[in-house]
Short mmCIF file of C-alpha atoms and ligand atoms in Angstrom, two decimals:
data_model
loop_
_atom_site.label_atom_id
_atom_site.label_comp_id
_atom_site.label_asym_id
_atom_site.label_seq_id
_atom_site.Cartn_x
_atom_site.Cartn_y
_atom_site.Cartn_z
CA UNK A 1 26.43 16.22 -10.75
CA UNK A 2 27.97 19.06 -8.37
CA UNK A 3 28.73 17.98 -5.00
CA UNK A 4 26.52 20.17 -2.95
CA UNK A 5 25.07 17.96 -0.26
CA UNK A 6 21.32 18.07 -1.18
CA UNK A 7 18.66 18.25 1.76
CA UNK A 8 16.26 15.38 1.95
CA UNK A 9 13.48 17.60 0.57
CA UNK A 10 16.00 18.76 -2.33
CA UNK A 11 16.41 14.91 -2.89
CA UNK A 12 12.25 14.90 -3.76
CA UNK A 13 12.67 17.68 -6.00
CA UNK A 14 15.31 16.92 -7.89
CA UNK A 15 13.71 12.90 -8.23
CA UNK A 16 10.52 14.84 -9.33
CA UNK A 17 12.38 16.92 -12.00
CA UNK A 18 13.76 13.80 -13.83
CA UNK A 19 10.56 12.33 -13.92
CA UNK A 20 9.29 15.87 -15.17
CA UNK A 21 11.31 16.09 -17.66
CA UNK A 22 10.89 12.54 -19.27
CA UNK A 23 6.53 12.88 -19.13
CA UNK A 24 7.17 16.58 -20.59
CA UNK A 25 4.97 17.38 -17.84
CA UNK A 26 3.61 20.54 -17.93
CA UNK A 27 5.03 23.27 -16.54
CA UNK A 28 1.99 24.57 -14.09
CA UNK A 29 1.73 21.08 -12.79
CA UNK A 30 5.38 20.47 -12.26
CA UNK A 31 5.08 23.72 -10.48
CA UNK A 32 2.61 22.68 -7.94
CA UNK A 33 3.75 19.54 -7.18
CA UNK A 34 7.45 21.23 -6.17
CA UNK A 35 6.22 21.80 -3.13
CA UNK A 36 3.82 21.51 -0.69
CA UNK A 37 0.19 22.62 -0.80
CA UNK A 38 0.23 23.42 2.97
CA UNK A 39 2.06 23.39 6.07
CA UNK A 40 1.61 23.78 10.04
CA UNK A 41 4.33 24.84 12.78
CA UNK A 42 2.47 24.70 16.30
CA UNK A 43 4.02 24.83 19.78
CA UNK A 44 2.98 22.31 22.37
CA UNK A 45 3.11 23.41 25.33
CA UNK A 46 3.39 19.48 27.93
CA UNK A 47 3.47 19.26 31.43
CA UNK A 48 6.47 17.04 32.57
CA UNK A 49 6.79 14.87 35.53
CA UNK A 50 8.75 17.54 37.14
CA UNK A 51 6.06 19.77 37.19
CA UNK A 52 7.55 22.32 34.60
CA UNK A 53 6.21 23.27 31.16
CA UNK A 54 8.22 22.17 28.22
CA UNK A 55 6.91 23.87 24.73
CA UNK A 56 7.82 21.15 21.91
CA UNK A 57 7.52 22.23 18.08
CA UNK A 58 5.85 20.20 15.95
CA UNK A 59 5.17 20.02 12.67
CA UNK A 60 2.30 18.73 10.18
CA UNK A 61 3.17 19.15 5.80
CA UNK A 62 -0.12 18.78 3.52
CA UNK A 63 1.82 18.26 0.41
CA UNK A 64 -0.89 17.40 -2.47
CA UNK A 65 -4.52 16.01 -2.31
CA UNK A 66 -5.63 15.79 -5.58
CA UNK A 67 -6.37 12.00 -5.03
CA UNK A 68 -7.91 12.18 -2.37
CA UNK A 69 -8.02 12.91 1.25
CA UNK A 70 -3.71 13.38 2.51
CA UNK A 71 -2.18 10.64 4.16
CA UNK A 72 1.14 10.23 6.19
CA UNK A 73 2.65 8.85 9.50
CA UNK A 74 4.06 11.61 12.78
CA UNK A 75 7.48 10.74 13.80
CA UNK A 76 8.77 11.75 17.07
CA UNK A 77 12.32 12.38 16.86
CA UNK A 78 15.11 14.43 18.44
CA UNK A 79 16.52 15.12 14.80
CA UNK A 80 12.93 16.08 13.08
CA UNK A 81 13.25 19.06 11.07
CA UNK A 82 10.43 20.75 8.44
CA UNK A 83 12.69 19.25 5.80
CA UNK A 84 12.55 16.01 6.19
CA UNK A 85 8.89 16.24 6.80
CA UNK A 86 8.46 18.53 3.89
CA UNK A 87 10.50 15.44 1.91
CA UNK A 88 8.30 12.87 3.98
CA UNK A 89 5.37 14.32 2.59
CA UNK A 90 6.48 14.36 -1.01
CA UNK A 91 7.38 10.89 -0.58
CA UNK A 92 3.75 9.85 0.82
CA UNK A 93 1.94 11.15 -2.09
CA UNK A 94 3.88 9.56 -4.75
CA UNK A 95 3.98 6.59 -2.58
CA UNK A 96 -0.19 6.44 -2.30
CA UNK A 97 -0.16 7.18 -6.19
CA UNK A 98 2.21 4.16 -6.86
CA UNK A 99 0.12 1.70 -5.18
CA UNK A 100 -2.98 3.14 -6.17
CA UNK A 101 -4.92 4.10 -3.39
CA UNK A 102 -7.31 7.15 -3.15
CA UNK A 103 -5.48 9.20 -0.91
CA UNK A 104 -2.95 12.53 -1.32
CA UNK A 105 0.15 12.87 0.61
CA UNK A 106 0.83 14.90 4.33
CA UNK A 107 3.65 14.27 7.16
CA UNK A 108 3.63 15.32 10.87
CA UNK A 109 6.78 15.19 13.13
CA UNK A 110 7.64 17.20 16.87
CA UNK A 111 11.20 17.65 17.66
CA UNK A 112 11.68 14.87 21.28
CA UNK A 113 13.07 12.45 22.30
CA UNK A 114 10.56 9.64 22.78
CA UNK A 115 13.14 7.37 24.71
CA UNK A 116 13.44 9.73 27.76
CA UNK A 117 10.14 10.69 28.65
CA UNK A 118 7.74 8.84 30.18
CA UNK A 119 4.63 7.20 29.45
CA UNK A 120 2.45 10.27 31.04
CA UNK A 121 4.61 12.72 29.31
CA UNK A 122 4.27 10.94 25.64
CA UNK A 123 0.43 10.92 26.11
CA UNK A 124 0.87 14.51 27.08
CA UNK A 125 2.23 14.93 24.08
CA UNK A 126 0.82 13.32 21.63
CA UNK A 127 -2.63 14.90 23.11
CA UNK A 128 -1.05 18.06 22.70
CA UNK A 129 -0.06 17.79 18.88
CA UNK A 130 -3.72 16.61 17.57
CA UNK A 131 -5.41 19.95 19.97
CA UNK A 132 -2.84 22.16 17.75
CA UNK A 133 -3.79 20.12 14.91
CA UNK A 134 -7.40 18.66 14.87
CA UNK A 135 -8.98 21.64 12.87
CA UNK A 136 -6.83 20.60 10.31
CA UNK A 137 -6.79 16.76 10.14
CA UNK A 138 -10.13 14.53 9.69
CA UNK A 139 -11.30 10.88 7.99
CA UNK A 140 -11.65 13.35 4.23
CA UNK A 141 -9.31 15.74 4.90
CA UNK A 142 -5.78 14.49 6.32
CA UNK A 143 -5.10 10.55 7.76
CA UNK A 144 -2.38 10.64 10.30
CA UNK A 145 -0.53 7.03 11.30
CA UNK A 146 2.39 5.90 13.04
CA UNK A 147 5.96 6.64 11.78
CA UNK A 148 9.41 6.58 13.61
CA UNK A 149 8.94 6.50 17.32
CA UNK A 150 5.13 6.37 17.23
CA UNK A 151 3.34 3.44 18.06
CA UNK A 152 -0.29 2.04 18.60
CA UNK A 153 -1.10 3.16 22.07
CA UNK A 154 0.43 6.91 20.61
CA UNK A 155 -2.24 6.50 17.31
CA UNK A 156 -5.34 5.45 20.07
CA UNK A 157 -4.11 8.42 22.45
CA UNK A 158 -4.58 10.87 18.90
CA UNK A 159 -7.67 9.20 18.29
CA UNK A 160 -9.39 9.65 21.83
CA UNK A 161 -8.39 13.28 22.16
CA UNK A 162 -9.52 14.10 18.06
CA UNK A 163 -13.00 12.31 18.92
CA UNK A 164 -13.45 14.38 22.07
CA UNK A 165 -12.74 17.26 20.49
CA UNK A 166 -15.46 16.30 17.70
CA UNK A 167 -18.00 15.02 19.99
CA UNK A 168 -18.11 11.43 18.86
CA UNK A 169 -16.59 8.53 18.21
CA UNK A 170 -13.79 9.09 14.86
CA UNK A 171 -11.95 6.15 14.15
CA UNK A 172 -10.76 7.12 10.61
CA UNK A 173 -9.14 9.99 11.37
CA UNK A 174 -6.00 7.79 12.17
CA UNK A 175 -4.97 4.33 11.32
CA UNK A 176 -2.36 1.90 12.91
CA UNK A 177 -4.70 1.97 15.77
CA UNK A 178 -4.45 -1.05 18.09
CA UNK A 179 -7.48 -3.83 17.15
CA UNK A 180 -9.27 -2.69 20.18
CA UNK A 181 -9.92 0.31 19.03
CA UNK A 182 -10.33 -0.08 15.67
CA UNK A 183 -6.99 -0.94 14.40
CA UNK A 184 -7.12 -3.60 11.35
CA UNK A 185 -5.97 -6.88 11.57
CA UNK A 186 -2.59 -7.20 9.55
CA UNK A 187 -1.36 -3.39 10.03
CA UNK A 188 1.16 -4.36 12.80
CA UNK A 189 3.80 -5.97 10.39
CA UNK A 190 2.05 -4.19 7.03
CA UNK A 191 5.22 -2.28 5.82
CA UNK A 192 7.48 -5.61 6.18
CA UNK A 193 4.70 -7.70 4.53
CA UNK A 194 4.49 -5.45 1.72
CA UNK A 195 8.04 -5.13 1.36
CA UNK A 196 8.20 -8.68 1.38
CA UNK A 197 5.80 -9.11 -2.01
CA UNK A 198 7.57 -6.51 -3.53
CA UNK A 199 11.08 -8.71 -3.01
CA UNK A 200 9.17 -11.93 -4.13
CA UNK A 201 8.28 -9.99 -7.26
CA UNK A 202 11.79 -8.98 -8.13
CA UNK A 203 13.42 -12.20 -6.90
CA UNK A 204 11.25 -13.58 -9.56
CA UNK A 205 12.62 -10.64 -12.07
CA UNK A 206 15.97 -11.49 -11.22
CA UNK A 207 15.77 -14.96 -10.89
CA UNK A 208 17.20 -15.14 -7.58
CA UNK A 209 16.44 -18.14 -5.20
CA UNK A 210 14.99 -16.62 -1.96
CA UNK A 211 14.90 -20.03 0.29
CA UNK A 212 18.90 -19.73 -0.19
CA UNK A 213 18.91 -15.97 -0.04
CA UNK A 214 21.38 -14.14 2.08
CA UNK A 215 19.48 -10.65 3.85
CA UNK A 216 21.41 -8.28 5.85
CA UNK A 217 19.17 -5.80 7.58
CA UNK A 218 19.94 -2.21 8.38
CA UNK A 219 17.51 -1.05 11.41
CA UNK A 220 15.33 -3.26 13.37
CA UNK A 221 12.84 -0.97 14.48
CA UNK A 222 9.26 -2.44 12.91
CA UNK A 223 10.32 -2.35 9.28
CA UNK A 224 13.51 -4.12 10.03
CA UNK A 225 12.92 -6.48 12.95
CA UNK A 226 9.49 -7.91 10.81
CA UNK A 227 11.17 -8.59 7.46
CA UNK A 228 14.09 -10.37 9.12
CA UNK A 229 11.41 -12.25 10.64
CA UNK A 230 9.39 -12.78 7.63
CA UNK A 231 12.34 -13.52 5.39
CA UNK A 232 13.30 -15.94 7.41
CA UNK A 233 10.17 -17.11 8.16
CA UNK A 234 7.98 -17.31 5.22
CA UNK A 235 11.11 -17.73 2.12
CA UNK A 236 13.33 -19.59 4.59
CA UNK A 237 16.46 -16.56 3.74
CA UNK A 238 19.03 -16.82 6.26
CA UNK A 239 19.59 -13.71 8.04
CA UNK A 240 23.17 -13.08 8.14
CA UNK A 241 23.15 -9.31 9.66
CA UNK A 242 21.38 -6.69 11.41
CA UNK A 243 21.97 -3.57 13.28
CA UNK A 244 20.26 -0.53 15.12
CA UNK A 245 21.47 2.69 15.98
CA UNK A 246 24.10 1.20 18.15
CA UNK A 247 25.90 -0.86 15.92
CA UNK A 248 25.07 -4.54 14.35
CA UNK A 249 25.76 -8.39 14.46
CA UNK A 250 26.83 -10.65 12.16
CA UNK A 251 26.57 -14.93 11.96
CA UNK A 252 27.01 -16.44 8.20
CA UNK A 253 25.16 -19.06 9.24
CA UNK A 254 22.31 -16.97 10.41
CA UNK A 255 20.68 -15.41 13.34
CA UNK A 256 17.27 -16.08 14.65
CA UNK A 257 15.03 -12.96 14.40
CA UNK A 258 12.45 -13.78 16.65
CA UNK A 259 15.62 -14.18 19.28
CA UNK A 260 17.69 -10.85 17.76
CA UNK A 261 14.10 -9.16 18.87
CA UNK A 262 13.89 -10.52 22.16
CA UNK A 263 17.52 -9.70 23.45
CA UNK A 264 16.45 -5.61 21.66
CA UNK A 265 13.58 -5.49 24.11
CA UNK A 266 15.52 -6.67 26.91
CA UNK A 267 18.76 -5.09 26.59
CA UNK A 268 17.79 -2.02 24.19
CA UNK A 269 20.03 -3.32 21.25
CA UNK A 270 20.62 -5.78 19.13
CA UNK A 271 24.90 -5.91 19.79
CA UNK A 272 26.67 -8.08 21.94
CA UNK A 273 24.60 -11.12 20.93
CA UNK A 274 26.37 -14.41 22.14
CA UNK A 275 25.28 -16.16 18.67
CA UNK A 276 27.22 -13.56 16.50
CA UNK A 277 30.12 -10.82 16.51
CA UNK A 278 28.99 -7.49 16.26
CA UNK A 279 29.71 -4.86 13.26
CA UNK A 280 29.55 -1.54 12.40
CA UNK A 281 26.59 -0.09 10.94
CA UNK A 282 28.53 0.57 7.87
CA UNK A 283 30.20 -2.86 7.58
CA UNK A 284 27.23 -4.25 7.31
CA UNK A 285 26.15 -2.01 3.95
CA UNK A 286 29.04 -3.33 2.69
CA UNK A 287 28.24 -7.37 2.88
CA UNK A 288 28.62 -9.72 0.14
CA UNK A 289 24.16 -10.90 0.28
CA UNK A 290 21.79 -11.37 -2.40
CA UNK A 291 19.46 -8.60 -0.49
CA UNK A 292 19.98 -5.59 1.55
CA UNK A 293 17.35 -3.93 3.28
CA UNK A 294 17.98 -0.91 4.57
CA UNK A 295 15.01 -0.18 7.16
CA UNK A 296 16.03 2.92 9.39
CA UNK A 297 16.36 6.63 8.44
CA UNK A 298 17.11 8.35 5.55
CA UNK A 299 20.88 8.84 3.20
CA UNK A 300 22.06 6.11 4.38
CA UNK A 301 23.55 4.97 1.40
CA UNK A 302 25.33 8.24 -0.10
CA UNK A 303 28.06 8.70 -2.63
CA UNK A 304 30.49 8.00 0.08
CA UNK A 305 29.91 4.12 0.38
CA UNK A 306 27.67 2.97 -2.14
CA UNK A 307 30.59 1.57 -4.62
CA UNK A 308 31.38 -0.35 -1.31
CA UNK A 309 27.57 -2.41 -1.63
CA UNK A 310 27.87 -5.47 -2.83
CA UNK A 311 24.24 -6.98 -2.74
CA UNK A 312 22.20 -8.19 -5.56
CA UNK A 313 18.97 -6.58 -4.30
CA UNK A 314 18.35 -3.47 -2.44
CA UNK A 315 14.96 -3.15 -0.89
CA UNK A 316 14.11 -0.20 0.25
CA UNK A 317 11.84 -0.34 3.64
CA UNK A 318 13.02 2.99 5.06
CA UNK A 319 11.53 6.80 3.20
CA UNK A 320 14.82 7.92 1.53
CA UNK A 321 17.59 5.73 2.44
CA UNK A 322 19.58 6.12 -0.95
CA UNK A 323 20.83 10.07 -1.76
CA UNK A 324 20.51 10.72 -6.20
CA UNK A 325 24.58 10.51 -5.81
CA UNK A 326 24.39 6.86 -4.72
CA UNK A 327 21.34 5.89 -6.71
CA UNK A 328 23.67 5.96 -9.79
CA UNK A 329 26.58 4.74 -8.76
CA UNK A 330 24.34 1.16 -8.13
CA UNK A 331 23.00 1.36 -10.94
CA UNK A 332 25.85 1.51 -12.99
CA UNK A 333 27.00 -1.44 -11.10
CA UNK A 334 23.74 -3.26 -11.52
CA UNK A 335 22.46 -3.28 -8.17
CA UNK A 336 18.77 -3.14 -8.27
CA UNK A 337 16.86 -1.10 -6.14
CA UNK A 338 13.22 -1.55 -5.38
CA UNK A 339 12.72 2.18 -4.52
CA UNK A 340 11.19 3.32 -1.12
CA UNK A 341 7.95 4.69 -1.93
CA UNK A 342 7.00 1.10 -3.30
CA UNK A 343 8.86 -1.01 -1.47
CA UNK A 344 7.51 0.52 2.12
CA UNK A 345 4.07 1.55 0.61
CA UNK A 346 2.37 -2.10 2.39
CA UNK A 347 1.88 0.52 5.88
CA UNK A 348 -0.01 3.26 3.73
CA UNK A 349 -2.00 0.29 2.17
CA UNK A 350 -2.98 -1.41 4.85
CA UNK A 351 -3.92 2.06 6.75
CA UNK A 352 -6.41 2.47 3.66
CA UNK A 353 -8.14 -1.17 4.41
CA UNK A 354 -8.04 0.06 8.13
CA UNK A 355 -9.93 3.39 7.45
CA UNK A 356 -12.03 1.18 4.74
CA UNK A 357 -12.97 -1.10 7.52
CA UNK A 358 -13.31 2.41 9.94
CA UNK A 359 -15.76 3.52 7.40
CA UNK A 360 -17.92 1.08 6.97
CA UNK A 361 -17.96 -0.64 10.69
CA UNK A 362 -16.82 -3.41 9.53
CA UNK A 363 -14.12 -5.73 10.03
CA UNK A 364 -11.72 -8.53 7.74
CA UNK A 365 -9.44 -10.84 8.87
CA UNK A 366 -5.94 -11.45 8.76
CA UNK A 367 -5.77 -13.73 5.94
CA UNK A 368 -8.49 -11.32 3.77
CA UNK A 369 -5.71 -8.32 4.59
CA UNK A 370 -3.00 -10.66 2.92
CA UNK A 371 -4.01 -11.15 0.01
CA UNK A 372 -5.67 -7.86 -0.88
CA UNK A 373 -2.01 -6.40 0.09
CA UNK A 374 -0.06 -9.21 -1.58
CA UNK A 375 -2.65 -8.09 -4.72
CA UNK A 376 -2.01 -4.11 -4.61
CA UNK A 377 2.22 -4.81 -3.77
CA UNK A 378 2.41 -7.07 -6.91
CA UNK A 379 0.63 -4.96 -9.10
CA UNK A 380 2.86 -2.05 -8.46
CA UNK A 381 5.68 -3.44 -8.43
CA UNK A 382 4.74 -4.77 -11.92
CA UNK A 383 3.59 -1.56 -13.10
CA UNK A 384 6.89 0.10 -11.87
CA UNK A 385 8.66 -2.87 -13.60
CA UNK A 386 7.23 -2.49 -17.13
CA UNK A 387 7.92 1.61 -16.99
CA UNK A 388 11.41 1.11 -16.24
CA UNK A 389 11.67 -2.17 -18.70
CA UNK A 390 10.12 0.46 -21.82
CA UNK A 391 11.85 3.83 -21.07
CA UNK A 392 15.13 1.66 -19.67
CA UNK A 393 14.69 3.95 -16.34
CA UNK A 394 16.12 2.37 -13.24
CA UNK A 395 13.17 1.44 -10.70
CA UNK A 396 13.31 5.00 -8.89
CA UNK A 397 12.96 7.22 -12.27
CA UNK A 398 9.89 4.62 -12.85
CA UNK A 399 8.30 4.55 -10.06
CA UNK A 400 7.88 8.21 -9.68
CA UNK A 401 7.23 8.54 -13.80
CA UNK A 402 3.73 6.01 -12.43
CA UNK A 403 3.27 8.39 -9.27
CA UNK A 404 3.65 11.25 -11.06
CA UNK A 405 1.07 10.35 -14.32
CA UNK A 406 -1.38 9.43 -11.39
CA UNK A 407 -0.90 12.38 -9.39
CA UNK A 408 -0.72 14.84 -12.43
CA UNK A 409 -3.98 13.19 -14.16
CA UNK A 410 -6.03 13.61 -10.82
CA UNK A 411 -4.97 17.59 -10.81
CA UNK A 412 -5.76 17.75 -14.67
CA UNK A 413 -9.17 16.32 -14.01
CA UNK A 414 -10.01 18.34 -11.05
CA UNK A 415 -9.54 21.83 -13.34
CA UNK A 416 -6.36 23.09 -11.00
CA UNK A 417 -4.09 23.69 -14.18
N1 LIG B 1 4.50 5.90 8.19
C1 LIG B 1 4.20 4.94 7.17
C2 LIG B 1 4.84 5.36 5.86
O1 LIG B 1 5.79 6.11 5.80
C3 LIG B 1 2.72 4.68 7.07
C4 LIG B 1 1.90 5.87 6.74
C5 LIG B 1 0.40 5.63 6.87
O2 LIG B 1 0.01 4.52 7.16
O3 LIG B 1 -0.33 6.59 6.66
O4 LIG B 1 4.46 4.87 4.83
#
């Protein structure tokens, strides 16, 4: 493989073109599904504080609906570019398709800096993106949710200005709402739970003991902060590390999440904890655990470090952590990845029970949201599983070989090629 430094939309197309090439899929469709079906740049135009008008860019990727309506979180993020949405996108409809749920694939994203504005401005905001956007979006046509730096009261803001706009009440057309407002029970730590069956499932693969499982987590965001807590909680694994953007802390005996969260929300990171001595974000990749869990941003783990990695288990809870480069150096040295797009699909999932339950006025609880997720995780894992047992694919090439025959079989039927 050269060394050009692929983009993280070059990363989808090159993952799509091995699967491609193993299903002999046809040429028209492999066409298509290079890139995306549509895609909106608007300008948002926000009132700040200081009276002045500050004209954000934002962006919203349609990338294939062929299974239904598209799906896909909006991040807010100083670093956002059309790429990574473009890439985010990709990853959403392969991700629906792998867990089986009726929906296509979309991404939104505007270019800020969520941590410096305040509360009037990020309402402002995120008011502003669904009036460039609405026409667009809708409970058939495109799902938005929360992603990076979006958060409940962001998703109800969306929803309030969308159902204005309509004229009546539209709860579907956005999930990861908070319960008040139609939000399903379960969503809040959905990605982490999910993530969670998927590890179970491979633990069991790998006959790996998870109540004396070592976990170092990378990010503690949602994703990260809720496994740690869940690992911990529900297999009794022993947390030895996490980190955030600022750097990460480490106690072999383990760290409390519950506590690691408190001291974030207090102080604004997780270093400097009096229980443990702090580490870089890099030392951590490199720990000797049975599972790492990297839970942040994407290539993280690139050709430059991953021969350092030294866990059993990599579950993927962030879109895109692990750059083609690094996915075979681990698995040449037998490190086994459950890829992103099934390891993080227990948000999507959950946001299809929440527009379900939307739809039909109707609501389940907690323990009802469980199990139907524990039900769809361990069925795709297993499916992934058996496709990369039979073609002797690692769990990436197999996952999107399942997304892919979905995806493709849904266009076939439909006429498009
Ligand atoms: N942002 C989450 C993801 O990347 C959830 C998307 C959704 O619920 O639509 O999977």
């Amino acid at each position: 493989m050269d060394n050009k430094v692929l983009t993280s939309f070059e990363i989808t197309q090159t993952q799509l073109d091995t699967a491609a090439k193993m299903l002999h899929l046809e040429p028209a469709i492999h066409a298509i599904l290079r890139v995306p079906m549509r895609e909106l740049h608007v300008s948002i135009p926000v009132r700040m504080d200081n009276g002045d008008v500050k004209v954000f860019e934002g962006f919203r990727v349609q990338y294939n609906n062929a299974r239904g309506p598209c799906k896909g979180g909006i991040r807010f993020h100083p670093d956002e570019t059309i790429d990574t949405i473009r890439a985010l996108a990709a990853w959403m409809t392969w991700k629906c398709a792998a867990v089986d749920i009726p929906f296509g694939g979309s991404k939104g994203g505007v270019i800020c800096n969520p941590k410096g504005m305040s509360s009037g401005e990020l309402e402002r905001l995120s008011r502003g993106y669904i009036d460039a956007i609405w026409e667009f979006i809708g409970p058939d046509r495109d799902i938005p949710a929360p992603d990076v730096y979006t958060n409940p009261q962001i998703m109800a803001w969306m929803m309030d200005e969308y159902s204005k706009l309509k004229g009546y009440h539209s709860p579907a057309v956005i999930t990861g709402k908070p319960l008040a407002l139609g939000g399903s029970a379960g969503r809040g730590d959905a990605t982490a739970r999910g993530g969670l069956y998927t590890i179970v499932e491979a633990a069991r693969h790998l006959n790996i003991d998870l109540s004396a499982a070592t976990v170092a987590v990378q990010g503690y965001g949602n994703a990260g902060a809720n496994i740690a807590i869940l690992a911990n909680g529900i297999l009794g694994s022993r947390i030895v590390a996490v980190s955030d953007s600022k750097g990460g802390i480490y106690n072999e005996h383990g760290l409390e999440p519950n506590k690691v969260l408190q001291r974030k929300m207090e102080t604004g990171s997780v270093i400097n904890y009096s229980e443990a001595e702090n580490l870089s974000n890099e030392e951590l990749l490199g720990l000797r655990v049975d599972i790492l869990c990297p839970a942040a941003l994407e290539n993280i783990i690139t050709q430059a470090n991953a021969s350092k990695i030294k866990a059993k288990m990599v579950a993927e809870l962030a879109n895109g952590p692990t750059t083609p480069e690094a996915d075979e150096i681990l698995y040449d040295a037998g490190v086994f990845i459950i890829p992103d797009f099934l390891c993080n699909a227990g948000g999507v999932t959950v946001s299809y029970f929440e527009w379900v339950q939307n739809m039909y006025n109707y609501y389940w609880e907690e323990e009802e949201v469980h199990q139907r997720l524990n039900k769809k995780m361990a069925k795709a894992f297993q499916d992934v599983l058996s496709e990369s047992l039979e073609r002797k694919v690692n769990m990436r090439v197999a996952a999107y070989i399942v997304a892919v025959t979905r995806v493709a079989e849904a266009m076939k039927l439909r006429g498009w090629v």
